[in-house]
């Protein structure tokens, strides 16, 4: 399987962490991808030109949630995402919140990266940061206790927090100090955590 992603992408990192946890990482070959390059292969594989995309023997899959569910199914199902019932929808809802916060974090980066100096729109930056802050405020007390097999929501939260540290859109510790110990426990327990940290 070929994973089209970028080293800094929190969404691509979610997939890599899931693959590590499920024991599938050795079956995946990462392919560096530049979504800003009109000639990059990603635009043929995913007409939206977004990462990550996973090419299997049978199909091309996107986005990160779809790919993670596919990997979970390859590992027998019910590992990172409960197979059914209220627990499944709780995890999916939590994962969706993390994805929304990551989307907001990316939009802050894009506003700074793609608009000329002095042309950034402060109201756009404030709106996106507000989404992140409200999301962090909503998490409440948290302990990480799932060991080497986090769920989709846990993986999303860890990737979000590390991405915020990497790009510095928001200082998450100011809004969710209870997550400091959560993050330390996650980092110590989850395989592939350090190998997948975001990088330019």
Coordinates of C-alpha atoms in Angstrom, one line a residue, residues 80-175:
X80 CA -9.4 1.5 17.0
X81 CA -13.1 2.0 16.4
X82 CA -15.9 0.0 18.1
X83 CA -17.7 -2.1 15.6
X84 CA -21.2 -1.0 16.6
X85 CA -23.4 0.5 19.3
X86 CA -23.2 3.8 21.2
X87 CA -19.5 3.4 21.8
X88 CA -18.8 3.5 18.1
X89 CA -20.7 6.8 17.7
X90 CA -19.1 8.3 20.7
X91 CA -15.7 7.7 19.2
X92 CA -16.7 8.9 15.8
X93 CA -18.1 12.1 17.2
X94 CA -15.0 12.7 19.3
X95 CA -12.8 12.0 16.2
X96 CA -14.9 14.4 14.1
X97 CA -14.3 17.2 16.7
X98 CA -10.6 16.6 16.5
X99 CA -10.7 16.7 12.7
X100 CA -12.6 20.0 12.8
X101 CA -10.0 21.5 15.1
X102 CA -7.2 20.3 12.8
X103 CA -9.0 21.8 9.8
X104 CA -9.2 25.1 11.7
X105 CA -5.5 24.8 12.6
X106 CA -4.6 24.3 8.9
X107 CA -6.7 27.3 7.9
X108 CA -4.7 29.5 10.3
X109 CA -1.5 28.2 8.6
X110 CA -2.8 28.8 5.1
X111 CA -4.0 32.3 6.0
X112 CA -0.4 33.1 7.0
X113 CA 1.3 31.2 4.3
X114 CA -0.7 32.1 1.2
X115 CA -1.6 35.7 1.8
X116 CA 1.0 38.4 1.4
X117 CA 2.3 40.1 4.5
X118 CA -0.2 42.6 5.7
X119 CA -3.0 40.9 3.8
X120 CA -3.9 38.3 6.4
X121 CA -7.5 38.7 7.5
X122 CA -7.6 39.0 11.3
X123 CA -11.2 38.0 11.6
X124 CA -10.5 34.7 9.7
X125 CA -7.6 33.9 12.1
X126 CA -9.7 34.7 15.1
X127 CA -12.6 32.6 13.9
X128 CA -10.4 29.6 13.3
X129 CA -8.5 30.0 16.6
X130 CA -11.9 30.3 18.3
X131 CA -12.9 26.9 17.0
X132 CA -9.7 25.4 18.4
X133 CA -10.1 27.0 21.8
X134 CA -13.8 26.0 22.1
X135 CA -12.9 22.5 21.2
X136 CA -10.1 22.4 23.8
X137 CA -12.4 23.9 26.4
X138 CA -14.9 21.2 25.7
X139 CA -12.6 18.2 26.5
X140 CA -12.8 18.5 30.2
X141 CA -10.8 16.2 32.5
X142 CA -8.9 13.5 30.6
X143 CA -6.8 10.5 31.4
X144 CA -5.2 8.3 28.8
X145 CA -5.5 4.7 29.8
X146 CA -5.8 2.7 26.5
X147 CA -2.2 1.6 26.3
X148 CA -0.9 0.7 22.9
X149 CA -4.4 0.7 21.3
X150 CA -5.9 4.2 21.3
X151 CA -9.1 4.9 19.5
X152 CA -9.7 7.2 16.6
X153 CA -10.5 10.1 18.9
X154 CA -7.4 9.6 21.0
X155 CA -5.2 9.5 17.9
X156 CA -6.9 12.7 16.6
X157 CA -6.3 14.5 19.8
X158 CA -2.6 13.6 20.0
X159 CA -2.1 14.7 16.4
X160 CA -3.9 17.9 17.0
X161 CA -1.9 18.8 20.1
X162 CA 1.4 18.1 18.5
X163 CA 0.4 20.0 15.4
X164 CA -0.5 23.0 17.6
X165 CA 3.0 22.7 19.1
X166 CA 4.6 22.5 15.7
X167 CA 2.8 25.4 14.0
X168 CA 1.9 27.4 17.1
X169 CA -1.6 28.5 16.1
X170 CA -2.8 28.3 19.8
X171 CA -1.0 27.5 23.0
X172 CA -3.2 24.5 24.0
X173 CA -1.8 24.2 27.5
X174 CA -3.4 27.6 28.3
X175 CA -6.8 26.2 27.5

